[in-house]
JSON list of C-alpha atoms in Angstrom, two decimals:
[
{"chain": "A", "resi": 1, "resn": "UNK", "atom": "CA", "xyz": [0.00, 0.00, 0.00]},
{"chain": "A", "resi": 2, "resn": "UNK", "atom": "CA", "xyz": [1.50, 3.31, -1.08]},
{"chain": "A", "resi": 3, "resn": "UNK", "atom": "CA", "xyz": [0.46, 6.55, 0.55]},
{"chain": "A", "resi": 4, "resn": "UNK", "atom": "CA", "xyz": [2.44, 9.73, 0.15]},
{"chain": "A", "resi": 5, "resn": "UNK", "atom": "CA", "xyz": [0.97, 11.21, 3.34]},
{"chain": "A", "resi": 6, "resn": "UNK", "atom": "CA", "xyz": [1.26, 9.30, 6.62]},
{"chain": "A", "resi": 7, "resn": "UNK", "atom": "CA", "xyz": [-1.20, 11.73, 8.22]},
{"chain": "A", "resi": 8, "resn": "UNK", "atom": "CA", "xyz": [-3.93, 10.42, 5.90]},
{"chain": "A", "resi": 9, "resn": "UNK", "atom": "CA", "xyz": [-3.25, 6.82, 6.99]},
{"chain": "A", "resi": 10, "resn": "UNK", "atom": "CA", "xyz": [-3.23, 7.76, 10.68]},
{"chain": "A", "resi": 11, "resn": "UNK", "atom": "CA", "xyz": [-6.46, 9.74, 10.29]},
{"chain": "A", "resi": 12, "resn": "UNK", "atom": "CA", "xyz": [-8.01, 6.81, 8.37]},
{"chain": "A", "resi": 13, "resn": "UNK", "atom": "CA", "xyz": [-7.27, 4.53, 11.30]},
{"chain": "A", "resi": 14, "resn": "UNK", "atom": "CA", "xyz": [-8.77, 6.97, 13.82]},
{"chain": "A", "resi": 15, "resn": "UNK", "atom": "CA", "xyz": [-12.16, 7.13, 12.07]},
{"chain": "A", "resi": 16, "resn": "UNK", "atom": "CA", "xyz": [-14.30, 4.96, 9.85]},
{"chain": "A", "resi": 17, "resn": "UNK", "atom": "CA", "xyz": [-12.83, 5.40, 6.41]},
{"chain": "A", "resi": 18, "resn": "UNK", "atom": "CA", "xyz": [-13.24, 4.21, 2.86]},
{"chain": "A", "resi": 19, "resn": "UNK", "atom": "CA", "xyz": [-9.94, 4.03, 0.99]},
{"chain": "A", "resi": 20, "resn": "UNK", "atom": "CA", "xyz": [-9.90, 3.84, -2.78]},
{"chain": "A", "resi": 21, "resn": "UNK", "atom": "CA", "xyz": [-6.94, 1.61, -3.51]},
{"chain": "A", "resi": 22, "resn": "UNK", "atom": "CA", "xyz": [-5.07, 0.43, -6.54]},
{"chain": "A", "resi": 23, "resn": "UNK", "atom": "CA", "xyz": [-5.18, -3.38, -6.55]},
{"chain": "A", "resi": 24, "resn": "UNK", "atom": "CA", "xyz": [-1.61, -4.10, -7.64]},
{"chain": "A", "resi": 25, "resn": "UNK", "atom": "CA", "xyz": [-0.91, -7.58, -6.30]},
{"chain": "A", "resi": 26, "resn": "UNK", "atom": "CA", "xyz": [-2.40, -10.73, -4.80]},
{"chain": "A", "resi": 27, "resn": "UNK", "atom": "CA", "xyz": [-1.22, -9.78, -1.31]},
{"chain": "A", "resi": 28, "resn": "UNK", "atom": "CA", "xyz": [-2.73, -6.27, -1.07]},
{"chain": "A", "resi": 29, "resn": "UNK", "atom": "CA", "xyz": [-5.19, -7.51, 1.53]},
{"chain": "A", "resi": 30, "resn": "UNK", "atom": "CA", "xyz": [-2.37, -8.71, 3.80]},
{"chain": "A", "resi": 31, "resn": "UNK", "atom": "CA", "xyz": [-0.60, -5.35, 3.55]},
{"chain": "A", "resi": 32, "resn": "UNK", "atom": "CA", "xyz": [-3.86, -3.51, 4.32]},
{"chain": "A", "resi": 33, "resn": "UNK", "atom": "CA", "xyz": [-4.49, -5.69, 7.36]},
{"chain": "A", "resi": 34, "resn": "UNK", "atom": "CA", "xyz": [-0.91, -5.16, 8.53]},
{"chain": "A", "resi": 35, "resn": "UNK", "atom": "CA", "xyz": [-1.32, -1.38, 8.34]},
{"chain": "A", "resi": 36, "resn": "UNK", "atom": "CA", "xyz": [-4.59, -1.56, 10.28]},
{"chain": "A", "resi": 37, "resn": "UNK", "atom": "CA", "xyz": [-2.97, -3.51, 13.10]},
{"chain": "A", "resi": 38, "resn": "UNK", "atom": "CA", "xyz": [0.16, -1.37, 13.43]},
{"chain": "A", "resi": 39, "resn": "UNK", "atom": "CA", "xyz": [0.30, 0.72, 16.58]},
{"chain": "A", "resi": 40, "resn": "UNK", "atom": "CA", "xyz": [3.00, 2.96, 15.11]},
{"chain": "A", "resi": 41, "resn": "UNK", "atom": "CA", "xyz": [3.34, 4.51, 11.65]},
{"chain": "A", "resi": 42, "resn": "UNK", "atom": "CA", "xyz": [6.43, 6.50, 10.69]},
{"chain": "A", "resi": 43, "resn": "UNK", "atom": "CA", "xyz": [7.56, 6.53, 14.34]},
{"chain": "A", "resi": 44, "resn": "UNK", "atom": "CA", "xyz": [4.22, 8.06, 15.40]},
{"chain": "A", "resi": 45, "resn": "UNK", "atom": "CA", "xyz": [1.54, 6.48, 17.56]},
{"chain": "A", "resi": 46, "resn": "UNK", "atom": "CA", "xyz": [-1.40, 5.08, 15.66]},
{"chain": "A", "resi": 47, "resn": "UNK", "atom": "CA", "xyz": [-4.54, 3.32, 16.88]},
{"chain": "A", "resi": 48, "resn": "UNK", "atom": "CA", "xyz": [-5.25, -0.20, 15.71]},
{"chain": "A", "resi": 49, "resn": "UNK", "atom": "CA", "xyz": [-8.44, -0.63, 13.70]},
{"chain": "A", "resi": 50, "resn": "UNK", "atom": "CA", "xyz": [-10.44, -3.25, 11.89]},
{"chain": "A", "resi": 51, "resn": "UNK", "atom": "CA", "xyz": [-9.62, -3.63, 8.20]},
{"chain": "A", "resi": 52, "resn": "UNK", "atom": "CA", "xyz": [-12.18, -4.75, 5.65]},
{"chain": "A", "resi": 53, "resn": "UNK", "atom": "CA", "xyz": [-12.38, -5.08, 1.91]},
{"chain": "A", "resi": 54, "resn": "UNK", "atom": "CA", "xyz": [-14.98, -4.98, -0.83]},
{"chain": "A", "resi": 55, "resn": "UNK", "atom": "CA", "xyz": [-14.30, -8.28, -2.61]},
{"chain": "A", "resi": 56, "resn": "UNK", "atom": "CA", "xyz": [-15.57, -10.32, -5.50]},
{"chain": "A", "resi": 57, "resn": "UNK", "atom": "CA", "xyz": [-18.22, -12.68, -4.09]},
{"chain": "A", "resi": 58, "resn": "UNK", "atom": "CA", "xyz": [-16.53, -15.89, -5.24]},
{"chain": "A", "resi": 59, "resn": "UNK", "atom": "CA", "xyz": [-13.66, -15.24, -2.80]},
{"chain": "A", "resi": 60, "resn": "UNK", "atom": "CA", "xyz": [-15.94, -15.99, 0.16]},
{"chain": "A", "resi": 61, "resn": "UNK", "atom": "CA", "xyz": [-16.28, -19.57, -1.10]},
{"chain": "A", "resi": 62, "resn": "UNK", "atom": "CA", "xyz": [-12.54, -20.26, -1.04]},
{"chain": "A", "resi": 63, "resn": "UNK", "atom": "CA", "xyz": [-11.54, -22.68, 1.74]},
{"chain": "A", "resi": 64, "resn": "UNK", "atom": "CA", "xyz": [-9.77, -21.07, 4.71]},
{"chain": "A", "resi": 65, "resn": "UNK", "atom": "CA", "xyz": [-8.89, -17.61, 3.37]},
{"chain": "A", "resi": 66, "resn": "UNK", "atom": "CA", "xyz": [-12.34, -16.90, 1.91]},
{"chain": "A", "resi": 67, "resn": "UNK", "atom": "CA", "xyz": [-14.17, -18.34, 4.90]},
{"chain": "A", "resi": 68, "resn": "UNK", "atom": "CA", "xyz": [-11.95, -16.31, 7.25]},
{"chain": "A", "resi": 69, "resn": "UNK", "atom": "CA", "xyz": [-12.61, -13.09, 5.31]},
{"chain": "A", "resi": 70, "resn": "UNK", "atom": "CA", "xyz": [-16.39, -13.72, 5.40]},
{"chain": "A", "resi": 71, "resn": "UNK", "atom": "CA", "xyz": [-16.90, -15.04, 8.92]},
{"chain": "A", "resi": 72, "resn": "UNK", "atom": "CA", "xyz": [-14.21, -13.30, 10.97]},
{"chain": "A", "resi": 73, "resn": "UNK", "atom": "CA", "xyz": [-13.40, -10.14, 8.98]},
{"chain": "A", "resi": 74, "resn": "UNK", "atom": "CA", "xyz": [-16.94, -9.51, 7.73]},
{"chain": "A", "resi": 75, "resn": "UNK", "atom": "CA", "xyz": [-15.78, -8.20, 4.34]},
{"chain": "A", "resi": 76, "resn": "UNK", "atom": "CA", "xyz": [-18.33, -6.96, 1.80]},
{"chain": "A", "resi": 77, "resn": "UNK", "atom": "CA", "xyz": [-18.68, -9.44, -1.06]},
{"chain": "A", "resi": 78, "resn": "UNK", "atom": "CA", "xyz": [-20.20, -8.26, -4.35]},
{"chain": "A", "resi": 79, "resn": "UNK", "atom": "CA", "xyz": [-21.75, -10.33, -7.14]},
{"chain": "A", "resi": 80, "resn": "UNK", "atom": "CA", "xyz": [-21.53, -7.58, -9.80]},
{"chain": "A", "resi": 81, "resn": "UNK", "atom": "CA", "xyz": [-25.25, -6.91, -9.66]},
{"chain": "A", "resi": 82, "resn": "UNK", "atom": "CA", "xyz": [-26.72, -3.80, -8.07]},
{"chain": "A", "resi": 83, "resn": "UNK", "atom": "CA", "xyz": [-29.89, -5.71, -7.18]},
{"chain": "A", "resi": 84, "resn": "UNK", "atom": "CA", "xyz": [-27.88, -8.28, -5.18]},
{"chain": "A", "resi": 85, "resn": "UNK", "atom": "CA", "xyz": [-25.10, -6.01, -3.91]},
{"chain": "A", "resi": 86, "resn": "UNK", "atom": "CA", "xyz": [-26.95, -2.95, -2.58]},
{"chain": "A", "resi": 87, "resn": "UNK", "atom": "CA", "xyz": [-28.72, -4.71, 0.36]},
{"chain": "A", "resi": 88, "resn": "UNK", "atom": "CA", "xyz": [-25.52, -6.56, 1.30]},
{"chain": "A", "resi": 89, "resn": "UNK", "atom": "CA", "xyz": [-23.48, -3.36, 1.34]},
{"chain": "A", "resi": 90, "resn": "UNK", "atom": "CA", "xyz": [-26.09, -1.45, 3.35]},
{"chain": "A", "resi": 91, "resn": "UNK", "atom": "CA", "xyz": [-26.44, -4.28, 5.90]},
{"chain": "A", "resi": 92, "resn": "UNK", "atom": "CA", "xyz": [-22.68, -4.60, 6.37]},
{"chain": "A", "resi": 93, "resn": "UNK", "atom": "CA", "xyz": [-22.12, -0.86, 6.85]},
{"chain": "A", "resi": 94, "resn": "UNK", "atom": "CA", "xyz": [-25.09, -0.57, 9.24]},
{"chain": "A", "resi": 95, "resn": "UNK", "atom": "CA", "xyz": [-23.74, -3.45, 11.29]},
{"chain": "A", "resi": 96, "resn": "UNK", "atom": "CA", "xyz": [-20.39, -1.70, 11.71]},
{"chain": "A", "resi": 97, "resn": "UNK", "atom": "CA", "xyz": [-21.99, 1.64, 12.58]},
{"chain": "A", "resi": 98, "resn": "UNK", "atom": "CA", "xyz": [-24.02, -0.06, 15.30]},
{"chain": "A", "resi": 99, "resn": "UNK", "atom": "CA", "xyz": [-20.94, -1.82, 16.69]},
{"chain": "A", "resi": 100, "resn": "UNK", "atom": "CA", "xyz": [-19.09, 1.53, 16.96]},
{"chain": "A", "resi": 101, "resn": "UNK", "atom": "CA", "xyz": [-15.94, -0.26, 15.87]},
{"chain": "A", "resi": 102, "resn": "UNK", "atom": "CA", "xyz": [-13.51, 1.72, 13.71]},
{"chain": "A", "resi": 103, "resn": "UNK", "atom": "CA", "xyz": [-12.85, 0.24, 10.29]},
{"chain": "A", "resi": 104, "resn": "UNK", "atom": "CA", "xyz": [-10.72, 1.02, 7.28]},
{"chain": "A", "resi": 105, "resn": "UNK", "atom": "CA", "xyz": [-12.62, -0.32, 4.28]},
{"chain": "A", "resi": 106, "resn": "UNK", "atom": "CA", "xyz": [-10.56, -0.80, 1.11]},
{"chain": "A", "resi": 107, "resn": "UNK", "atom": "CA", "xyz": [-12.25, -0.56, -2.26]},
{"chain": "A", "resi": 108, "resn": "UNK", "atom": "CA", "xyz": [-10.22, -1.57, -5.32]},
{"chain": "A", "resi": 109, "resn": "UNK", "atom": "CA", "xyz": [-12.52, -1.03, -8.29]},
{"chain": "A", "resi": 110, "resn": "UNK", "atom": "CA", "xyz": [-10.27, -2.59, -10.90]},
{"chain": "A", "resi": 111, "resn": "UNK", "atom": "CA", "xyz": [-9.99, -5.67, -8.69]},
{"chain": "A", "resi": 112, "resn": "UNK", "atom": "CA", "xyz": [-13.67, -6.49, -9.20]},
{"chain": "A", "resi": 113, "resn": "UNK", "atom": "CA", "xyz": [-14.04, -6.27, -12.98]},
{"chain": "A", "resi": 114, "resn": "UNK", "atom": "CA", "xyz": [-11.16, -8.32, -14.33]},
{"chain": "A", "resi": 115, "resn": "UNK", "atom": "CA", "xyz": [-12.11, -9.10, -17.91]},
{"chain": "A", "resi": 116, "resn": "UNK", "atom": "CA", "xyz": [-14.25, -7.86, -20.76]},
{"chain": "A", "resi": 117, "resn": "UNK", "atom": "CA", "xyz": [-16.89, -10.58, -20.90]},
{"chain": "A", "resi": 118, "resn": "UNK", "atom": "CA", "xyz": [-20.51, -9.65, -21.59]},
{"chain": "A", "resi": 119, "resn": "UNK", "atom": "CA", "xyz": [-21.51, -9.91, -17.91]},
{"chain": "A", "resi": 120, "resn": "UNK", "atom": "CA", "xyz": [-18.64, -7.64, -16.85]},
{"chain": "A", "resi": 121, "resn": "UNK", "atom": "CA", "xyz": [-19.40, -5.08, -19.54]},
{"chain": "A", "resi": 122, "resn": "UNK", "atom": "CA", "xyz": [-23.07, -5.12, -18.50]},
{"chain": "A", "resi": 123, "resn": "UNK", "atom": "CA", "xyz": [-21.94, -4.41, -14.91]},
{"chain": "A", "resi": 124, "resn": "UNK", "atom": "CA", "xyz": [-19.73, -1.54, -16.08]},
{"chain": "A", "resi": 125, "resn": "UNK", "atom": "CA", "xyz": [-22.72, -0.06, -17.93]},
{"chain": "A", "resi": 126, "resn": "UNK", "atom": "CA", "xyz": [-24.90, -0.41, -14.81]},
{"chain": "A", "resi": 127, "resn": "UNK", "atom": "CA", "xyz": [-22.21, 1.43, -12.83]},
{"chain": "A", "resi": 128, "resn": "UNK", "atom": "CA", "xyz": [-22.12, 4.22, -15.41]},
{"chain": "A", "resi": 129, "resn": "UNK", "atom": "CA", "xyz": [-25.93, 4.48, -15.43]},
{"chain": "A", "resi": 130, "resn": "UNK", "atom": "CA", "xyz": [-25.97, 4.60, -11.62]},
{"chain": "A", "resi": 131, "resn": "UNK", "atom": "CA", "xyz": [-23.35, 7.38, -11.58]},
{"chain": "A", "resi": 132, "resn": "UNK", "atom": "CA", "xyz": [-25.20, 9.39, -14.24]},
{"chain": "A", "resi": 133, "resn": "UNK", "atom": "CA", "xyz": [-28.54, 9.02, -12.45]},
{"chain": "A", "resi": 134, "resn": "UNK", "atom": "CA", "xyz": [-26.92, 10.35, -9.27]},
{"chain": "A", "resi": 135, "resn": "UNK", "atom": "CA", "xyz": [-25.29, 13.35, -10.94]},
{"chain": "A", "resi": 136, "resn": "UNK", "atom": "CA", "xyz": [-21.75, 12.00, -11.21]},
{"chain": "A", "resi": 137, "resn": "UNK", "atom": "CA", "xyz": [-20.01, 12.50, -14.53]}
]
């Protein structure tokens, strides 16, 4: 995980935060978890916090790692369908707000859509339509 401002990372750990991340390797999630659990960043005190990820839904079915991420870490798993994903995302975020537990939530958009199949392109179009209908260009 690269951040050119340690203050941003420390502030992200102090509050609930959503971090838009570049998904550059297969071990990004381990690095993110490591940062969340550090009590010191750049020789400065930092609070530990829970680290979560928005992940492709199939990951939750993987033995051990996927089960751990779903059951223990309570990551948000998406199926690439707004109809299926919206209630899951809302429920997960509400649960964390009620628990009053701090969490850094990593979102790596390019990590979800990995190819140019018809289903993926349909999802990309749904995302564009959603953004346009909500005033984002």
